[in-house]
Each structure stands twice: as structure tokens, then as C-alpha cells.
Amino acid sequence: MEKSNTGQPTTSETNVLVIRLSAMGDVAMTVPVLRTFRATYPDVKLTVLTRKFFEPIFSDIENLEVYHADVTGKHKGVLGLTRLANELGKLGISGVADLHNVLRSNVLKTIFSLKGIKVTQIDKGRAEKKALTRSQNKVFKQLKTTHQRYADVFSALGYPIDLETHKFPKKQPLTEDILSLTQNSTKKWLGIAPFAQYESKTYPLELMIKVIETIDNQDKFEIFLFGGGKREADILNNIGSKYKNVTNIVGKLSFEDELKLIGNLDAMISMDSGNAHLAAMYGIPTITLWGVTHPFAGFMPFGQPIEHAILPNLAKYDQIPTSIYGNKVPPGYEKVMHTIQPEIVVDAVNKL
């Protein structure tokens, strides 16, 4: 991958700017789409505008430059975004695919449009998502996936792509730090990411511990626990210390190495969260546990069959999904994930 923020003009005649500033799961969902774009249009350069931390997510895509958006520093506010647009203008941008469609990207859209550069934006399907999540007269049906919504942006820009043609990359070699952590274990490697942004879509810790304990007792898996931040690290350290085959990786690997480890797993258990999309972008079988959200909203991890989604008791909690992101929990819906028995999760792992 080329150096970021060089400020130098690119050598390609055509350079498509892709805007996806955050969050990590949404950024990860762009990867299969961009891989497909690259295979379909190998001569078109891609410049991805995102946060510096996310750069390793795109490491396997050739002819792609990551340009860092410093939205809390020099690119903050309208003046900062104007400065950013001028910097990007030096790269010979020929078209803009806005996969974010928020206030910041709309400011950039206005500036690029005034420069005569075509900008297409994601249709988030707000009306149909509202119909899916409302409690009365709910329209309960599968909506277009976020991956396809991303692909549609490129089609509108003049670059139609077929996600059915997507191919996953080869597994990346493991670094010494990863090998030291995994100790060259020949067991199956299972990742478990037990946290999510909202409690409403986080499997109860006491039930997750039962899952971990049961799988650990089988002595067939090496289990790696994923998370972030001091609180999660402390919890996972405590869990990891109690079981033979369990290792907490929080704070022990760089983000680049963490992605390499994820890409070499045999399976991943995750909530409806970023880690599910990080695993799926490498083609890792990913079992997802859902709370008040639902795959019908379009956030099922890429290429995963619906059978890999484990849902709570929808007959008892018939208002699910109550929100797209898990931030709206009706009274009485606080414990929906308690209806997912640990045995169901363990069985799903063993079937893989």
C-alpha cells in the first residue's frame, strides 16, 4: 500500500475517493466491496478517506491509498474540512463515493461538487429501517445489505460491481508476536468477542463464561478473547486466567497483528459488532449473537449464512428489532439475550 497523506499527485488517470470515516464495523464492511471494485477495475486507483487507526484494515487491497482524516485536529469543523478537500484535490480525484453520508461528508460533497467532481452517496434506507424497527405496524422483512448499499454507490458513480464475484485473500503469515502468543498451538483457533457498543446486544457475561468453560473442557480449541479498553481487558484477563485453553489478547498485539490473528482463526463468536465484520472480511466462519437488533436491517457479516446468526426468542420478544444499532430498548426487553442458551452457542461452534 502506498504511503498515506503524501500530498503528491497520483500516477493513475482515474482516482476514486471513498469516504468512510467511522465506525470500525462499518469500515470493515467496505473491504469486500473495495476488493470487488479492485478486481473489476484494476486500473482505477482508490483513495480511502478514514481515520488513521483503521488503515491496517485495507492492507490486502492493492493500488489503494488511505488518506487520514484528522477530524479532531487540523480537519475539524468547516474550515478544517475545506482544508481537507483542498489537500485531496492535489490527488487528482475524479469521482467521490460517499459511503458515510453524515454532516462531515456532506460538507465535503458540497466542496467537491462546486469543483465539478461527481459525488454519489449511500442511501441508508432510513424509511424502511424505521418501518422495520417500529413497534406498531412493523414491516418485518429482509432489507438490502449494507454491503450492497455500498456497491450501489459505486454503480451510481459509473462503476457497477457484482459482489457475487468477490474473492477472499490468502491467509497472512503470522508474526513472531502472534506465534509467541499462540505458542504454535495445533488445536482449532476460536476467537470470541464478547462485547458490543450497547448492553442490549451484549450476551450476558455469566452465560458467555459458561460457553467458554464448556468449549475449554472439550480441549479441542485454542480460544482467543477480543475486546478493547481497560475495563474489557481486566474482565478478559480474569476469564483467561481461569482456563487452560483461553488467552486474552487485549493489549498484547498491535492492531495489525490482531487482524492477522483474526484472519487465521478457524471460527469467531461475536455480537452484532465490529469484530464480526473484521472476521467476516477474511472469510472466517462467524457466529453472531443478536439482542434487540436483527440481521434483517442489513448488517449481517459478509458472506455468512443466516444459520450463523443466533437470535433470542422472537415469539416472546416480538418487537425485535427495536432499533438498528441497539440504542433503543423497550421496557421488558432488557434481558432478551438470556433466552439464548449457552448450549445453543456451543453446538453452533461444534457444527462448524
Short mmCIF file of C-alpha atoms in Angstrom, two decimals:
data_model
loop_
_atom_site.label_atom_id
_atom_site.label_comp_id
_atom_site.label_asym_id
_atom_site.label_seq_id
_atom_site.Cartn_x
_atom_site.Cartn_y
_atom_site.Cartn_z
CA MET A 1 0.00 0.00 0.00
CA GLU A 2 1.21 3.47 -0.78
CA LYS A 3 2.26 5.88 1.93
CA SER A 4 -0.64 7.86 3.35
CA ASN A 5 -1.09 11.63 3.25
CA THR A 6 1.77 12.17 0.82
CA GLY A 7 0.00 15.09 -0.78
CA GLN A 8 1.56 14.10 -4.09
CA PRO A 9 -0.47 13.66 -7.29
CA THR A 10 -1.22 10.04 -8.16
CA THR A 11 0.02 8.40 -11.32
CA SER A 12 -3.37 6.91 -12.19
CA GLU A 13 -5.62 8.81 -14.59
CA THR A 14 -8.66 7.87 -12.55
CA ASN A 15 -8.70 8.17 -8.76
CA VAL A 16 -11.92 7.46 -6.90
CA LEU A 17 -12.19 8.89 -3.39
CA VAL A 18 -14.04 6.65 -0.94
CA ILE A 19 -15.34 8.29 2.24
CA ARG A 20 -15.97 6.10 5.30
CA LEU A 21 -14.76 7.87 8.45
CA SER A 22 -16.14 5.52 11.15
CA ALA A 23 -17.17 3.21 12.88
CA MET A 24 -14.90 0.15 12.78
CA GLY A 25 -17.61 -2.35 11.81
CA ASP A 26 -18.84 -0.12 9.00
CA VAL A 27 -15.28 0.46 7.82
CA ALA A 28 -14.66 -3.30 7.79
CA MET A 29 -17.81 -3.82 5.72
CA THR A 30 -16.33 -1.70 2.94
CA VAL A 31 -13.44 -4.14 2.44
CA PRO A 32 -15.22 -6.87 0.42
CA VAL A 33 -16.79 -4.15 -1.71
CA LEU A 34 -13.45 -2.46 -2.37
CA ARG A 35 -11.80 -5.82 -3.14
CA THR A 36 -14.51 -6.47 -5.71
CA PHE A 37 -14.06 -2.98 -7.14
CA ARG A 38 -10.32 -3.57 -7.41
CA ALA A 39 -10.80 -6.89 -9.25
CA THR A 40 -13.35 -5.32 -11.60
CA TYR A 41 -11.46 -2.08 -12.29
CA PRO A 42 -7.77 -2.84 -11.73
CA ASP A 43 -6.61 0.39 -13.39
CA VAL A 44 -8.70 2.70 -11.23
CA LYS A 45 -6.99 3.93 -8.11
CA LEU A 46 -8.87 4.03 -4.81
CA THR A 47 -8.18 6.62 -2.12
CA VAL A 48 -9.98 5.84 1.13
CA LEU A 49 -10.62 8.74 3.48
CA THR A 50 -10.85 7.39 7.01
CA ARG A 51 -9.25 7.57 10.44
CA LYS A 52 -5.58 6.68 10.77
CA PHE A 53 -6.29 3.81 13.16
CA PHE A 54 -8.30 1.98 10.50
CA GLU A 55 -5.54 1.92 7.88
CA PRO A 56 -4.46 -1.72 8.54
CA ILE A 57 -7.98 -2.89 7.64
CA PHE A 58 -7.20 -2.18 3.98
CA SER A 59 -3.72 -3.70 3.90
CA ASP A 60 -4.51 -6.52 1.44
CA ILE A 61 -6.01 -4.28 -1.28
CA GLU A 62 -3.56 -3.21 -3.97
CA ASN A 63 -3.49 0.24 -5.60
CA LEU A 64 -5.30 1.73 -2.63
CA GLU A 65 -4.13 4.69 -0.59
CA VAL A 66 -5.51 5.51 2.84
CA TYR A 67 -5.76 9.23 3.49
CA HIS A 68 -6.06 10.13 7.16
CA ALA A 69 -8.98 12.28 8.25
CA ASP A 70 -7.93 14.18 11.37
CA VAL A 71 -11.44 15.33 12.27
CA THR A 72 -10.49 16.26 15.84
CA GLY A 73 -7.42 18.23 14.75
CA LYS A 74 -6.48 20.00 11.54
CA HIS A 75 -9.59 18.79 9.68
CA LYS A 76 -12.05 19.83 12.40
CA GLY A 77 -15.05 21.98 11.51
CA VAL A 78 -15.96 23.58 8.20
CA LEU A 79 -12.58 25.31 7.83
CA GLY A 80 -10.77 22.06 8.58
CA LEU A 81 -12.91 20.13 6.09
CA THR A 82 -12.23 22.82 3.47
CA ARG A 83 -8.52 22.35 4.13
CA LEU A 84 -9.01 18.57 3.80
CA ALA A 85 -10.84 18.96 0.47
CA ASN A 86 -8.01 21.13 -0.85
CA GLU A 87 -5.46 18.52 0.22
CA LEU A 88 -7.45 15.79 -1.52
CA GLY A 89 -7.76 17.97 -4.59
CA LYS A 90 -4.00 17.60 -5.12
CA LEU A 91 -4.51 13.85 -5.59
CA GLY A 92 -6.40 14.24 -8.86
CA ILE A 93 -9.72 12.95 -7.54
CA SER A 94 -12.03 12.09 -10.44
CA GLY A 95 -15.10 10.93 -8.50
CA VAL A 96 -16.28 10.54 -4.92
CA ALA A 97 -18.11 7.57 -3.38
CA ASP A 98 -19.51 8.73 -0.04
CA LEU A 99 -20.24 5.56 1.95
CA HIS A 100 -20.89 7.53 5.13
CA ASN A 101 -23.40 10.31 4.33
CA VAL A 102 -23.08 12.33 7.52
CA LEU A 103 -22.63 16.05 8.17
CA ARG A 104 -18.86 15.98 7.58
CA SER A 105 -19.09 14.08 4.31
CA ASN A 106 -21.91 16.33 3.15
CA VAL A 107 -19.65 19.35 3.63
CA LEU A 108 -17.03 17.60 1.51
CA LYS A 109 -19.70 16.73 -1.05
CA THR A 110 -20.62 20.41 -1.44
CA ILE A 111 -16.98 21.43 -1.90
CA PHE A 112 -16.24 18.69 -4.46
CA SER A 113 -19.47 19.38 -6.33
CA LEU A 114 -18.50 23.05 -6.65
CA LYS A 115 -15.23 21.85 -8.18
CA GLY A 116 -17.22 19.88 -10.78
CA ILE A 117 -16.39 16.47 -9.31
CA LYS A 118 -19.21 13.92 -9.28
CA VAL A 119 -20.23 12.70 -5.82
CA THR A 120 -22.56 9.80 -5.11
CA GLN A 121 -23.79 8.93 -1.62
CA ILE A 122 -25.13 5.89 0.18
CA ASP A 123 -28.90 5.55 0.51
CA LYS A 124 -29.22 4.39 4.10
CA GLY A 125 -32.83 3.32 3.64
CA ARG A 126 -34.00 5.28 6.65
CA ALA A 127 -37.73 4.95 5.89
CA GLU A 128 -37.67 1.17 5.51
CA LYS A 129 -35.44 0.80 8.57
CA LYS A 130 -37.93 2.89 10.54
CA ALA A 131 -40.70 0.57 9.35
CA LEU A 132 -38.65 -2.45 10.42
CA THR A 133 -37.98 -1.16 13.94
CA ARG A 134 -41.29 0.47 14.88
CA SER A 135 -43.44 -1.34 17.43
CA GLN A 136 -46.77 -0.85 15.62
CA ASN A 137 -47.42 -1.97 12.02
CA LYS A 138 -43.89 -3.32 11.78
CA VAL A 139 -42.77 -4.30 8.27
CA PHE A 140 -40.67 -7.34 9.15
CA LYS A 141 -38.62 -8.23 6.08
CA GLN A 142 -35.03 -8.54 4.94
CA LEU A 143 -33.67 -5.17 3.83
CA LYS A 144 -30.84 -4.58 1.38
CA THR A 145 -27.48 -5.38 2.96
CA THR A 146 -25.11 -2.57 3.84
CA HIS A 147 -22.55 -4.19 1.54
CA GLN A 148 -24.97 -3.90 -1.38
CA ARG A 149 -25.79 -0.31 -0.42
CA TYR A 150 -22.05 0.41 -0.66
CA ALA A 151 -21.87 -1.33 -4.03
CA ASP A 152 -24.82 0.75 -5.27
CA VAL A 153 -22.86 3.94 -4.57
CA PHE A 154 -20.14 2.80 -6.97
CA SER A 155 -22.75 1.81 -9.56
CA ALA A 156 -24.22 5.31 -9.40
CA LEU A 157 -20.71 6.69 -9.90
CA GLY A 158 -20.37 4.63 -13.08
CA TYR A 159 -18.61 1.56 -11.68
CA PRO A 160 -21.11 -1.29 -11.31
CA ILE A 161 -19.76 -4.24 -9.33
CA ASP A 162 -21.11 -7.71 -8.58
CA LEU A 163 -20.39 -8.81 -5.01
CA GLU A 164 -21.04 -12.42 -6.05
CA THR A 165 -17.63 -12.31 -7.76
CA HIS A 166 -15.77 -11.39 -4.56
CA LYS A 167 -12.73 -13.47 -3.63
CA PHE A 168 -11.15 -13.58 -0.19
CA PRO A 169 -7.39 -13.05 0.16
CA LYS A 170 -4.91 -15.73 1.17
CA LYS A 171 -4.19 -16.04 4.87
CA GLN A 172 -1.46 -13.68 6.01
CA PRO A 173 1.69 -15.08 7.62
CA LEU A 174 1.84 -14.90 11.40
CA THR A 175 4.35 -12.59 13.07
CA GLU A 176 6.65 -13.58 15.90
CA ASP A 177 4.43 -11.75 18.38
CA ILE A 178 1.41 -13.78 17.29
CA LEU A 179 3.35 -17.06 17.34
CA SER A 180 4.60 -16.26 20.84
CA LEU A 181 1.04 -15.66 22.00
CA THR A 182 -0.43 -18.73 20.29
CA GLN A 183 2.55 -20.95 21.11
CA ASN A 184 2.16 -22.72 17.76
CA SER A 185 -0.97 -24.46 19.02
CA THR A 186 -2.24 -27.12 16.60
CA LYS A 187 -5.77 -27.04 18.02
CA LYS A 188 -8.57 -25.25 16.22
CA TRP A 189 -8.38 -21.50 16.81
CA LEU A 190 -11.59 -19.89 18.04
CA GLY A 191 -12.00 -16.15 18.57
CA ILE A 192 -14.59 -14.83 21.00
CA ALA A 193 -15.50 -11.13 21.11
CA PRO A 194 -18.00 -10.90 23.99
CA PHE A 195 -18.66 -7.15 23.98
CA ALA A 196 -20.69 -4.69 21.90
CA GLN A 197 -21.38 -0.97 21.99
CA TYR A 198 -24.69 -1.41 23.78
CA GLU A 199 -25.64 -3.77 26.60
CA SER A 200 -28.84 -4.58 24.70
CA LYS A 201 -26.83 -6.61 22.17
CA THR A 202 -24.16 -7.98 24.51
CA TYR A 203 -24.52 -11.61 25.58
CA PRO A 204 -24.68 -11.75 29.41
CA LEU A 205 -21.17 -12.31 30.73
CA GLU A 206 -22.21 -15.14 33.04
CA LEU A 207 -23.66 -17.02 30.06
CA MET A 208 -20.61 -16.32 27.90
CA ILE A 209 -18.40 -17.71 30.66
CA LYS A 210 -20.45 -20.93 30.52
CA VAL A 211 -19.84 -21.07 26.77
CA ILE A 212 -16.11 -20.56 27.27
CA GLU A 213 -15.95 -23.12 30.08
CA THR A 214 -17.76 -25.76 28.05
CA ILE A 215 -15.59 -25.27 24.97
CA ASP A 216 -12.43 -25.15 27.07
CA ASN A 217 -13.33 -28.50 28.65
CA GLN A 218 -13.57 -30.08 25.19
CA ASP A 219 -9.82 -29.40 24.84
CA LYS A 220 -10.18 -29.10 21.05
CA PHE A 221 -9.94 -25.31 20.71
CA GLU A 222 -7.45 -22.60 21.47
CA ILE A 223 -9.69 -19.69 22.50
CA PHE A 224 -8.64 -16.07 21.96
CA LEU A 225 -10.62 -13.28 23.64
CA PHE A 226 -11.02 -9.97 21.80
CA GLY A 227 -12.04 -6.60 23.18
CA GLY A 228 -10.74 -3.10 23.83
CA GLY A 229 -10.16 -0.67 26.66
CA LYS A 230 -9.06 -1.22 30.24
CA ARG A 231 -12.41 -2.41 31.59
CA GLU A 232 -12.79 -5.11 28.95
CA ALA A 233 -9.12 -6.07 29.27
CA ASP A 234 -9.49 -6.56 33.03
CA ILE A 235 -12.59 -8.73 32.58
CA LEU A 236 -10.98 -10.84 29.85
CA ASN A 237 -7.72 -11.21 31.80
CA ASN A 238 -9.72 -12.55 34.71
CA ILE A 239 -11.51 -15.05 32.47
CA GLY A 240 -8.37 -16.08 30.63
CA SER A 241 -6.52 -16.83 33.85
CA LYS A 242 -9.05 -19.49 34.86
CA TYR A 243 -9.00 -21.75 31.81
CA LYS A 244 -6.33 -23.87 30.19
CA ASN A 245 -7.02 -23.04 26.54
CA VAL A 246 -8.08 -19.39 26.87
CA THR A 247 -5.90 -16.36 26.08
CA ASN A 248 -6.86 -12.71 26.36
CA ILE A 249 -5.18 -10.78 23.53
CA VAL A 250 -6.28 -7.25 24.53
CA GLY A 251 -3.22 -5.06 24.81
CA LYS A 252 -0.87 -7.85 23.74
CA LEU A 253 -0.83 -7.30 19.98
CA SER A 254 -0.76 -4.32 17.65
CA PHE A 255 -3.94 -3.75 15.66
CA GLU A 256 -2.11 -5.02 12.55
CA ASP A 257 -1.21 -8.28 14.30
CA GLU A 258 -4.68 -8.58 15.79
CA LEU A 259 -6.11 -8.50 12.27
CA LYS A 260 -3.60 -11.14 11.11
CA LEU A 261 -4.65 -13.37 14.01
CA ILE A 262 -8.34 -12.87 13.19
CA GLY A 263 -7.60 -13.77 9.57
CA ASN A 264 -6.08 -17.08 10.70
CA LEU A 265 -8.90 -18.17 13.02
CA ASP A 266 -10.99 -21.24 12.33
CA ALA A 267 -14.11 -19.53 13.67
CA MET A 268 -15.26 -16.40 15.52
CA ILE A 269 -18.08 -15.83 18.02
CA SER A 270 -19.14 -12.20 18.16
CA MET A 271 -22.02 -9.96 18.97
CA ASP A 272 -23.61 -7.75 16.30
CA SER A 273 -20.40 -5.69 16.46
CA GLY A 274 -17.22 -4.65 14.68
CA ASN A 275 -15.34 -7.87 15.42
CA ALA A 276 -17.92 -9.86 13.48
CA HIS A 277 -17.22 -7.77 10.38
CA LEU A 278 -13.45 -7.93 10.85
CA ALA A 279 -13.62 -11.73 10.88
CA ALA A 280 -16.08 -11.95 8.01
CA MET A 281 -13.94 -9.74 5.76
CA TYR A 282 -11.36 -12.55 5.83
CA GLY A 283 -13.95 -15.26 5.17
CA ILE A 284 -13.77 -16.66 8.72
CA PRO A 285 -16.93 -18.57 9.76
CA THR A 286 -18.55 -16.08 12.13
CA ILE A 287 -21.28 -16.94 14.62
CA THR A 288 -23.15 -13.82 15.67
CA LEU A 289 -25.35 -13.37 18.74
CA TRP A 290 -28.15 -10.83 18.40
CA GLY A 291 -30.15 -8.94 21.03
CA VAL A 292 -32.64 -6.19 20.18
CA THR A 293 -31.11 -5.80 16.70
CA HIS A 294 -31.73 -8.20 13.80
CA PRO A 295 -29.95 -9.30 10.59
CA PHE A 296 -32.92 -8.03 8.55
CA ALA A 297 -31.58 -4.47 8.99
CA GLY A 298 -28.73 -5.36 6.64
CA PHE A 299 -25.78 -5.74 8.98
CA MET A 300 -25.22 -9.48 8.71
CA PRO A 301 -21.46 -10.10 8.35
CA PHE A 302 -20.36 -10.50 4.71
CA GLY A 303 -20.80 -13.93 3.16
CA GLN A 304 -22.17 -15.54 6.33
CA PRO A 305 -25.25 -17.78 6.08
CA ILE A 306 -28.24 -16.79 8.18
CA GLU A 307 -27.74 -20.05 10.10
CA HIS A 308 -24.69 -18.44 11.72
CA ALA A 309 -26.94 -15.81 13.34
CA ILE A 310 -28.24 -16.87 16.76
CA LEU A 311 -31.32 -14.90 17.75
CA PRO A 312 -33.25 -14.54 21.01
CA ASN A 313 -36.82 -15.78 21.45
CA LEU A 314 -38.66 -13.69 18.83
CA ALA A 315 -42.03 -15.15 19.76
CA LYS A 316 -41.66 -13.78 23.28
CA TYR A 317 -39.99 -10.53 22.15
CA ASP A 318 -41.92 -9.76 19.00
CA GLN A 319 -40.89 -6.09 18.79
CA ILE A 320 -37.35 -7.09 17.78
CA PRO A 321 -35.66 -5.34 16.11
CA THR A 322 -36.38 -2.35 18.33
CA SER A 323 -33.58 -0.31 16.77
CA ILE A 324 -30.90 -0.56 14.11
CA TYR A 325 -27.92 -0.11 16.41
CA GLY A 326 -29.25 -1.37 19.74
CA ASN A 327 -29.70 2.04 21.36
CA LYS A 328 -33.48 1.72 21.91
CA VAL A 329 -34.72 -0.86 24.40
CA PRO A 330 -38.45 -1.02 25.23
CA PRO A 331 -39.44 -1.76 28.83
CA GLY A 332 -39.22 -5.51 29.44
CA TYR A 333 -36.65 -6.07 26.68
CA GLU A 334 -33.58 -5.65 28.87
CA LYS A 335 -32.90 -9.40 29.10
CA VAL A 336 -33.75 -10.68 25.64
CA MET A 337 -30.35 -12.37 25.26
CA HIS A 338 -30.97 -14.50 28.32
CA THR A 339 -33.20 -16.58 26.03
CA ILE A 340 -30.12 -17.74 24.09
CA GLN A 341 -28.91 -20.80 25.96
CA PRO A 342 -25.12 -21.40 26.14
CA GLU A 343 -25.66 -24.90 24.73
CA ILE A 344 -27.00 -23.38 21.50
CA VAL A 345 -23.81 -21.36 21.06
CA VAL A 346 -21.56 -24.33 21.83
CA ASP A 347 -23.49 -26.53 19.38
CA ALA A 348 -23.09 -23.91 16.66
CA VAL A 349 -19.32 -23.91 17.20
CA ASN A 350 -19.09 -27.69 17.11
CA LYS A 351 -21.12 -27.86 13.90
CA LEU A 352 -18.54 -25.66 12.20
#
